[in-house]
Coordinates of C-alpha atoms in Angstrom, one line a residue:
M152 CA -34.0 18.1 -165.7
P153 CA -35.3 18.2 -162.1
S154 CA -33.1 19.6 -159.4
N155 CA -33.2 16.4 -157.3
I156 CA -31.6 14.5 -160.2
T157 CA -28.9 17.1 -160.3
R158 CA -28.2 16.9 -156.6
R159 CA -27.9 13.1 -156.8
R160 CA -25.5 13.4 -159.7
F161 CA -23.5 16.0 -157.7
I162 CA -23.2 13.6 -154.8
E163 CA -22.2 10.7 -157.0
T164 CA -19.6 12.9 -158.9
T165 CA -18.0 14.3 -155.8
S166 CA -17.7 10.9 -154.2
L167 CA -15.3 9.8 -157.0
G168 CA -11.9 8.7 -155.9
T169 CA -9.3 11.3 -156.9
A170 CA -5.5 11.3 -156.8
G171 CA -3.3 14.0 -155.2
A172 CA -3.7 17.4 -156.8
L173 CA -6.9 16.4 -158.7
A174 CA -9.0 16.5 -155.5
S175 CA -11.2 19.5 -155.4
T176 CA -10.7 21.8 -152.4
D177 CA -13.7 24.2 -153.0
T178 CA -17.1 23.1 -154.3
T179 CA -18.9 26.3 -153.5
L180 CA -20.2 28.1 -156.7
A181 CA -21.3 31.6 -157.3
T182 CA -24.8 33.0 -156.9
G183 CA -27.6 31.3 -158.8
F184 CA -28.6 32.5 -162.3
P185 CA -32.3 33.1 -162.5
K186 CA -34.1 30.7 -164.8
N187 CA -36.3 33.4 -166.3
E188 CA -33.3 35.3 -167.5
T189 CA -31.7 34.7 -170.9
L190 CA -28.5 32.8 -170.7
R191 CA -26.1 34.3 -173.2
I192 CA -23.5 31.9 -174.6
G193 CA -20.4 32.4 -176.8
V194 CA -18.8 29.7 -178.9
I195 CA -15.0 29.4 -179.3
G196 CA -14.1 27.0 -182.0
C197 CA -16.7 26.8 -184.7
G198 CA -15.7 23.6 -186.5
G199 CA -18.1 20.7 -187.2
R200 CA -18.6 19.6 -183.7
A201 CA -19.7 23.0 -182.5
T202 CA -21.6 24.1 -185.6
Y203 CA -23.6 20.9 -186.2
S204 CA -24.1 19.7 -182.6
L205 CA -23.2 21.7 -179.6
M206 CA -24.3 25.2 -180.8
P207 CA -27.7 24.3 -182.2
K208 CA -28.5 22.1 -179.2
A209 CA -27.6 24.8 -176.7
A210 CA -29.6 27.4 -178.7
S211 CA -32.7 25.0 -178.7
L212 CA -33.0 25.3 -174.9
P213 CA -35.5 27.8 -173.4
N214 CA -34.1 31.2 -172.5
T215 CA -30.7 30.4 -174.1
K216 CA -29.1 32.3 -176.9
I217 CA -25.8 32.1 -178.9
V218 CA -24.6 35.7 -179.0
A219 CA -20.9 35.5 -180.0
L220 CA -18.8 33.3 -182.3
C221 CA -15.0 32.9 -182.4
D222 CA -12.8 31.0 -184.7
V223 CA -9.4 31.3 -186.4
Y224 CA -11.0 30.5 -189.8
K225 CA -13.4 33.1 -191.2
A226 CA -15.2 30.5 -193.3
H227 CA -16.1 28.6 -190.1
L228 CA -17.6 31.8 -188.6
R229 CA -19.8 32.3 -191.7
R230 CA -21.0 28.7 -191.7
A231 CA -21.7 28.7 -188.0
K232 CA -23.8 31.9 -188.2
K233 CA -25.7 30.5 -191.2
R234 CA -26.4 27.3 -189.3
L235 CA -28.2 29.3 -186.6
G236 CA -30.8 30.3 -189.1
D237 CA -33.3 32.8 -187.7
Q238 CA -31.4 32.8 -184.4
S239 CA -28.4 34.4 -186.1
K240 CA -29.9 37.8 -185.4
D241 CA -28.8 37.3 -181.7
V242 CA -25.1 37.1 -182.7
Q243 CA -23.5 40.4 -181.7
L244 CA -19.9 39.5 -182.2
E245 CA -18.0 37.4 -184.8
T246 CA -14.2 37.4 -184.1
G247 CA -11.0 35.5 -184.6
K248 CA -9.7 36.5 -181.2
H249 CA -11.0 34.8 -178.1
E250 CA -10.0 37.8 -175.9
E251 CA -12.6 39.9 -177.6
L252 CA -15.3 37.4 -177.0
L253 CA -14.4 36.8 -173.3
A254 CA -14.3 40.6 -172.8
L255 CA -18.1 40.9 -173.5
K256 CA -19.8 42.1 -170.3
N257 CA -23.2 40.6 -171.1
L258 CA -21.8 37.1 -171.9
D259 CA -22.6 34.5 -169.3
A260 CA -21.0 31.3 -170.6
V261 CA -18.9 29.8 -173.3
I262 CA -18.7 26.5 -175.3
I263 CA -15.1 25.6 -176.2
A264 CA -14.7 23.2 -179.1
T265 CA -11.2 23.9 -180.3
P266 CA -8.3 21.5 -180.9
D267 CA -7.1 19.9 -177.6
H268 CA -4.1 22.0 -177.0
W269 CA -6.3 25.1 -176.5
H270 CA -8.8 23.5 -174.1
V271 CA -7.0 24.3 -170.8
P272 CA -5.7 27.9 -171.7
L273 CA -9.2 28.9 -173.0
S274 CA -11.0 27.3 -170.0
I275 CA -8.8 29.1 -167.5
A276 CA -9.2 32.4 -169.3
A277 CA -13.0 31.9 -169.4
C278 CA -13.1 31.1 -165.7
Q279 CA -11.0 34.2 -165.0
A280 CA -13.4 36.3 -167.0
G281 CA -16.4 35.0 -164.9
K282 CA -17.9 32.8 -167.6
D283 CA -19.2 29.3 -167.1
V284 CA -17.7 26.7 -169.4
Y285 CA -18.7 23.7 -171.5
V286 CA -15.5 22.3 -173.0
E287 CA -15.0 19.3 -175.3
K288 CA -12.9 16.3 -174.3
P289 CA -10.1 15.4 -173.8
L290 CA -10.0 18.2 -171.2
T291 CA -6.2 18.4 -171.0
H292 CA -3.4 18.1 -173.6
D293 CA -0.6 17.4 -171.1
L294 CA -0.3 15.9 -167.6
A295 CA 0.9 19.2 -166.2
E296 CA -2.2 21.1 -167.0
G297 CA -4.9 19.7 -164.8
K298 CA -4.0 21.3 -161.4
A299 CA -4.2 24.8 -162.7
L300 CA -7.5 24.3 -164.4
I301 CA -9.1 22.7 -161.4
S302 CA -7.8 25.6 -159.3
A303 CA -9.3 28.2 -161.8
Q304 CA -12.7 26.4 -161.8
N305 CA -12.9 26.5 -158.0
K306 CA -11.2 29.9 -157.3
H307 CA -13.6 31.7 -159.7
R308 CA -16.6 29.4 -158.7
R309 CA -17.5 28.5 -162.3
V310 CA -19.8 25.7 -163.6
L311 CA -17.4 23.8 -165.9
Q312 CA -18.8 20.8 -167.8
V313 CA -16.5 18.5 -169.8
G314 CA -18.1 17.0 -172.9
T315 CA -18.0 13.3 -171.9
Q316 CA -21.8 12.9 -172.4
Q317 CA -22.1 9.3 -171.4
R318 CA -22.6 10.4 -167.8
S319 CA -25.8 12.1 -168.9
M320 CA -27.2 9.0 -170.7
P321 CA -29.9 7.1 -168.9
Q322 CA -28.4 3.7 -169.7
F323 CA -25.1 4.6 -168.0
E324 CA -27.1 5.8 -165.0
K325 CA -28.7 2.4 -164.8
V326 CA -25.4 0.6 -165.2
K327 CA -24.0 2.5 -162.3
K328 CA -27.0 1.6 -160.2
L329 CA -26.8 -2.1 -161.1
I330 CA -23.1 -2.2 -160.3
D331 CA -23.6 -0.3 -157.0
E332 CA -26.2 -2.8 -156.1
G333 CA -23.8 -5.7 -156.7
K334 CA -25.8 -7.2 -159.7
I335 CA -22.6 -8.4 -161.4
G336 CA -20.5 -8.9 -158.2
K337 CA -16.9 -7.5 -158.0
V338 CA -15.6 -6.0 -161.3
H339 CA -12.1 -7.2 -162.0
K340 CA -11.9 -6.5 -165.7
V341 CA -13.3 -3.9 -168.1
H342 CA -13.0 -4.1 -171.9
M343 CA -13.5 -1.0 -174.1
S344 CA -13.5 -0.7 -177.8
W345 CA -13.8 2.0 -180.5
N346 CA -13.3 0.6 -183.9
R347 CA -14.0 2.3 -187.2
N348 CA -13.2 1.6 -190.8
F349 CA -12.5 4.9 -192.5
L350 CA -9.5 7.1 -192.8
P351 CA -9.3 10.8 -193.4
F352 CA -6.1 10.6 -195.6
R353 CA -3.9 13.6 -196.5
G354 CA -5.3 15.2 -199.6
K355 CA -8.6 13.3 -199.6
G356 CA -10.2 15.6 -197.1
Q357 CA -8.3 18.8 -197.8
R358 CA -10.4 21.9 -198.3
N359 CA -9.6 24.7 -200.6
I360 CA -8.6 27.0 -197.7
N361 CA -8.0 30.6 -198.4
V362 CA -4.9 31.1 -196.3
S363 CA -5.6 34.8 -195.9
E364 CA -8.8 33.8 -193.9
F365 CA -7.0 31.4 -191.6
D366 CA -5.0 32.7 -188.6
W367 CA -2.5 29.9 -188.4
K368 CA -0.3 31.6 -185.8
R369 CA -3.2 31.8 -183.4
F370 CA -4.3 28.2 -184.3
L371 CA -0.8 27.1 -183.2
G372 CA -1.1 28.8 -179.8
N373 CA 1.4 27.1 -177.5
A374 CA 2.3 24.5 -180.1
P375 CA 5.7 24.6 -181.7
D376 CA 6.0 26.9 -184.8
Q377 CA 5.5 25.0 -188.0
K378 CA 4.5 25.5 -191.6
F379 CA 0.8 25.9 -192.4
D380 CA -0.8 22.5 -193.2
P381 CA -4.5 22.4 -194.3
Y382 CA -4.8 18.8 -193.3
K383 CA -3.8 19.5 -189.7
A384 CA -5.8 22.8 -189.7
I385 CA -9.2 21.3 -190.6
G386 CA -10.3 18.2 -188.7
S387 CA -7.3 16.0 -188.7
W388 CA -5.3 17.8 -186.0
R389 CA -6.4 15.0 -183.6
W390 CA -3.8 12.7 -185.1
F391 CA -0.8 14.9 -184.5
W392 CA 0.8 15.2 -181.0
D393 CA 1.1 19.0 -181.0
F394 CA -2.6 19.4 -181.2
G395 CA -4.3 16.1 -180.1
A396 CA -3.8 12.8 -178.3
G397 CA -4.8 10.2 -180.9
I398 CA -7.3 7.5 -180.5
L399 CA -6.8 7.3 -176.7
G400 CA -7.5 11.0 -176.2
D401 CA -10.2 11.3 -178.8
L402 CA -12.2 8.1 -178.2
M403 CA -11.0 6.1 -175.2
V404 CA -11.5 9.0 -172.9
H405 CA -15.3 8.8 -173.5
W406 CA -15.5 5.2 -172.1
L407 CA -12.9 5.7 -169.5
D408 CA -14.7 8.7 -168.0
A409 CA -17.8 6.6 -167.7
V410 CA -15.9 3.7 -166.1
N411 CA -14.2 6.2 -163.7
W412 CA -17.6 7.5 -162.7
I413 CA -19.3 4.1 -162.3
L414 CA -16.4 2.3 -160.5
K415 CA -15.1 5.4 -158.6
L416 CA -11.6 5.1 -160.0
G417 CA -8.5 7.3 -159.7
L418 CA -5.5 7.0 -162.0
P419 CA -4.0 3.7 -163.2
S420 CA -1.0 2.4 -161.3
N421 CA 0.5 1.0 -164.5
A422 CA -0.1 1.0 -168.3
V423 CA 1.3 -0.9 -171.3
T424 CA 0.5 0.3 -174.8
I425 CA 1.2 -0.8 -178.4
G426 CA 0.3 1.0 -181.5
D427 CA 0.8 0.7 -185.3
H428 CA 0.4 2.7 -188.5
F429 CA -1.2 0.0 -190.7
A430 CA -2.8 2.5 -193.1
T431 CA -1.4 5.9 -192.1
Q432 CA 2.3 5.6 -192.2
G433 CA 3.8 8.9 -193.1
V434 CA 0.5 10.7 -192.6
W435 CA -0.5 10.5 -189.0
E436 CA 1.8 10.8 -186.0
T437 CA -0.5 8.9 -183.7
P438 CA -1.3 5.3 -184.4
D439 CA -4.3 4.2 -186.5
T440 CA -4.5 1.0 -184.5
I441 CA -3.8 0.9 -180.7
Q442 CA -4.3 -1.2 -177.6
T443 CA -3.6 -0.3 -174.0
L444 CA -3.8 -2.3 -170.8
M445 CA -4.1 -0.3 -167.6
Q446 CA -3.7 -1.8 -164.1
Y447 CA -5.5 -0.5 -161.0
S448 CA -3.7 -2.4 -158.3
K449 CA -5.6 -1.0 -155.3
E450 CA -9.0 -1.8 -156.9
K451 CA -7.8 -5.2 -158.2
L452 CA -8.9 -4.2 -161.7
Q453 CA -7.6 -4.4 -165.3
I454 CA -8.9 -2.1 -168.0
H455 CA -8.2 -2.9 -171.7
F456 CA -9.0 -0.6 -174.6
E457 CA -8.6 -1.4 -178.3
G458 CA -9.3 1.0 -181.1
T459 CA -8.6 1.0 -184.9
F460 CA -9.5 2.8 -188.1
V461 CA -9.1 -0.2 -190.3
N462 CA -11.9 -2.5 -189.1
Q463 CA -15.2 -1.9 -187.3
H464 CA -15.7 -5.2 -185.6
E465 CA -17.3 -4.6 -182.1
K466 CA -17.5 -0.9 -183.0
A467 CA -17.9 1.3 -179.9
G468 CA -18.8 -0.2 -176.5
V469 CA -17.7 -1.0 -173.0
T470 CA -18.1 -4.2 -171.0
F471 CA -17.9 -4.5 -167.2
M472 CA -16.9 -8.0 -166.3
G473 CA -17.8 -9.0 -162.7
T474 CA -17.7 -12.2 -160.6
E475 CA -21.5 -12.6 -161.0
G476 CA -22.0 -11.3 -164.5
S477 CA -21.2 -8.8 -167.2
I478 CA -22.8 -5.6 -168.4
Y479 CA -22.3 -4.3 -172.0
A480 CA -23.1 -0.7 -172.7
D481 CA -22.8 1.7 -175.6
R482 CA -24.4 5.0 -176.7
G483 CA -27.9 3.4 -177.1
R484 CA -28.2 0.5 -174.7
F485 CA -27.0 -1.8 -172.0
E486 CA -27.3 -5.6 -171.7
L487 CA -26.7 -7.6 -168.5
Y488 CA -25.5 -11.2 -168.8
P489 CA -25.3 -13.2 -165.5
E490 CA -22.6 -15.8 -165.0
P491 CA -24.0 -19.4 -165.0
R492 CA -24.0 -19.7 -161.2
S493 CA -25.5 -16.2 -160.6
K494 CA -28.9 -15.7 -159.0
F495 CA -29.5 -12.6 -161.2
K496 CA -31.3 -12.6 -164.5
T497 CA -30.5 -11.3 -168.0
E498 CA -31.8 -7.8 -168.6
Q499 CA -31.5 -5.0 -171.1
F500 CA -32.4 -1.4 -171.6
I501 CA -32.4 0.2 -175.1
P502 CA -33.3 3.9 -175.1
G503 CA -31.5 4.4 -178.4
K504 CA -32.2 3.2 -181.9
N505 CA -31.1 -0.4 -181.3
V506 CA -28.0 -0.1 -183.5
K507 CA -25.3 -1.8 -181.4
G508 CA -22.0 -0.1 -181.1
A509 CA -23.0 3.0 -183.1
D510 CA -20.7 6.1 -182.8
F511 CA -23.9 8.2 -182.4
D512 CA -27.2 7.0 -181.2
L513 CA -29.1 8.4 -178.2
D514 CA -28.6 12.2 -178.1
G515 CA -26.4 12.3 -175.0
T516 CA -25.0 15.7 -176.0
L517 CA -28.3 17.4 -175.6
L518 CA -28.8 15.8 -172.2
H519 CA -25.3 16.8 -171.2
I520 CA -25.8 20.4 -172.2
K521 CA -29.1 20.5 -170.4
N522 CA -27.3 19.4 -167.2
W523 CA -24.8 22.2 -167.7
V524 CA -27.4 24.8 -168.2
E525 CA -29.4 23.6 -165.2
C526 CA -26.3 23.8 -163.0
I527 CA -25.6 27.3 -164.2
H528 CA -29.0 28.2 -162.8
T529 CA -28.7 26.3 -159.6
R530 CA -24.9 26.7 -159.1
E531 CA -24.5 23.1 -158.3
K532 CA -21.6 21.0 -159.6
P533 CA -22.4 19.5 -163.1
I534 CA -22.1 15.8 -163.7
A535 CA -18.7 16.0 -165.4
P536 CA -16.7 18.8 -163.7
A537 CA -13.0 19.6 -164.3
E538 CA -11.8 17.0 -161.7
A539 CA -13.5 14.2 -163.8
G540 CA -12.2 15.5 -167.1
V541 CA -8.6 15.8 -165.8
M542 CA -8.7 12.2 -164.4
A543 CA -9.9 10.6 -167.7
S544 CA -7.5 12.7 -169.8
D545 CA -4.5 12.0 -167.6
A546 CA -5.0 8.3 -167.9
A547 CA -4.9 8.7 -171.7
H548 CA -1.7 10.7 -171.4
I549 CA -0.2 8.0 -169.1
A550 CA -1.2 5.3 -171.7
N551 CA 0.3 7.5 -174.6
K552 CA 3.5 7.9 -172.6
A553 CA 3.7 4.1 -172.3
L554 CA 3.3 3.9 -176.1
K555 CA 6.1 6.4 -176.7
S556 CA 8.5 4.7 -174.3
S557 CA 7.8 1.1 -175.6

């Protein structure tokens, strides 16, 4: 990824509107990392996302090696190392304790792909240890966490990239350019959806977990003490408030971060949310079907998100609705539709596989990790720094609070 693209992204990212304590006070990063030196990365949280996507993609980049693995479940460690294949010879540490991984002197960076409630504590610890960070979304698990993380990122001059990979996808770059140029006029409404039709029910997806290999106490971290539950432990923690943030934190945050970036938004001034358990009553704590309406009074904008696990109509996409036209975008395309009186023409761009609304299409994750690695070398701000991750996560927390208070 050429450095001029990174600089442009840096300028765009730091021009985003921020609110109060979310504003960055120090954008100076540490000395550059020579491109001809091997970047040594550790992985904390070796579940499916890390093992089958983040880790192999990072390891595929030139002069980049995975040298340490950390997980509370020993079976995950074995699977992750096996997944590396011939590159597994580079792994010098396999541990269940993140402190041991972060203490490695020859470790340059970490990928954090744990449950949500561990994202901020681990990211802060990594920054304090002098490691650059790639951390999955949602960045925060609570509204109170963001300020300390932004402070740690800036104080220790770390390159921290949040895993909202839409910012690195070419179709979203084009959407931003079109909207900046006024091709759809003033945007007053945005519609976002993420609809699926499958449910990981209790028991159906349970693994035969050897409890002696699972460090449940460490998994809990700052969460309330509770009895070991294999359903929560493997994969389905997202649907329980102690560990995740439901559909809004897991899925809406992806689109909302892209919208924040494109429209230069801060936090919503108001939110109204409804949710139901149509298929998961007594199983999930978070709703399986949810809608939220967020109002941005200053920007004269409304944003609506709807998501469900009981029907896949409209699947996953975001539509920007302006006075001169609308732009639909997803993980493989964008389509511009002018209003009848508009002087602009219909256009589209499909860099993906032309499967509208697909959960996974164009490999934005690889592009996003490339941007992170490039910024580690140049010491420029990545395209999705902590400030952006906090903004998107906090909006989801505000919407979830509206749900709980309704």
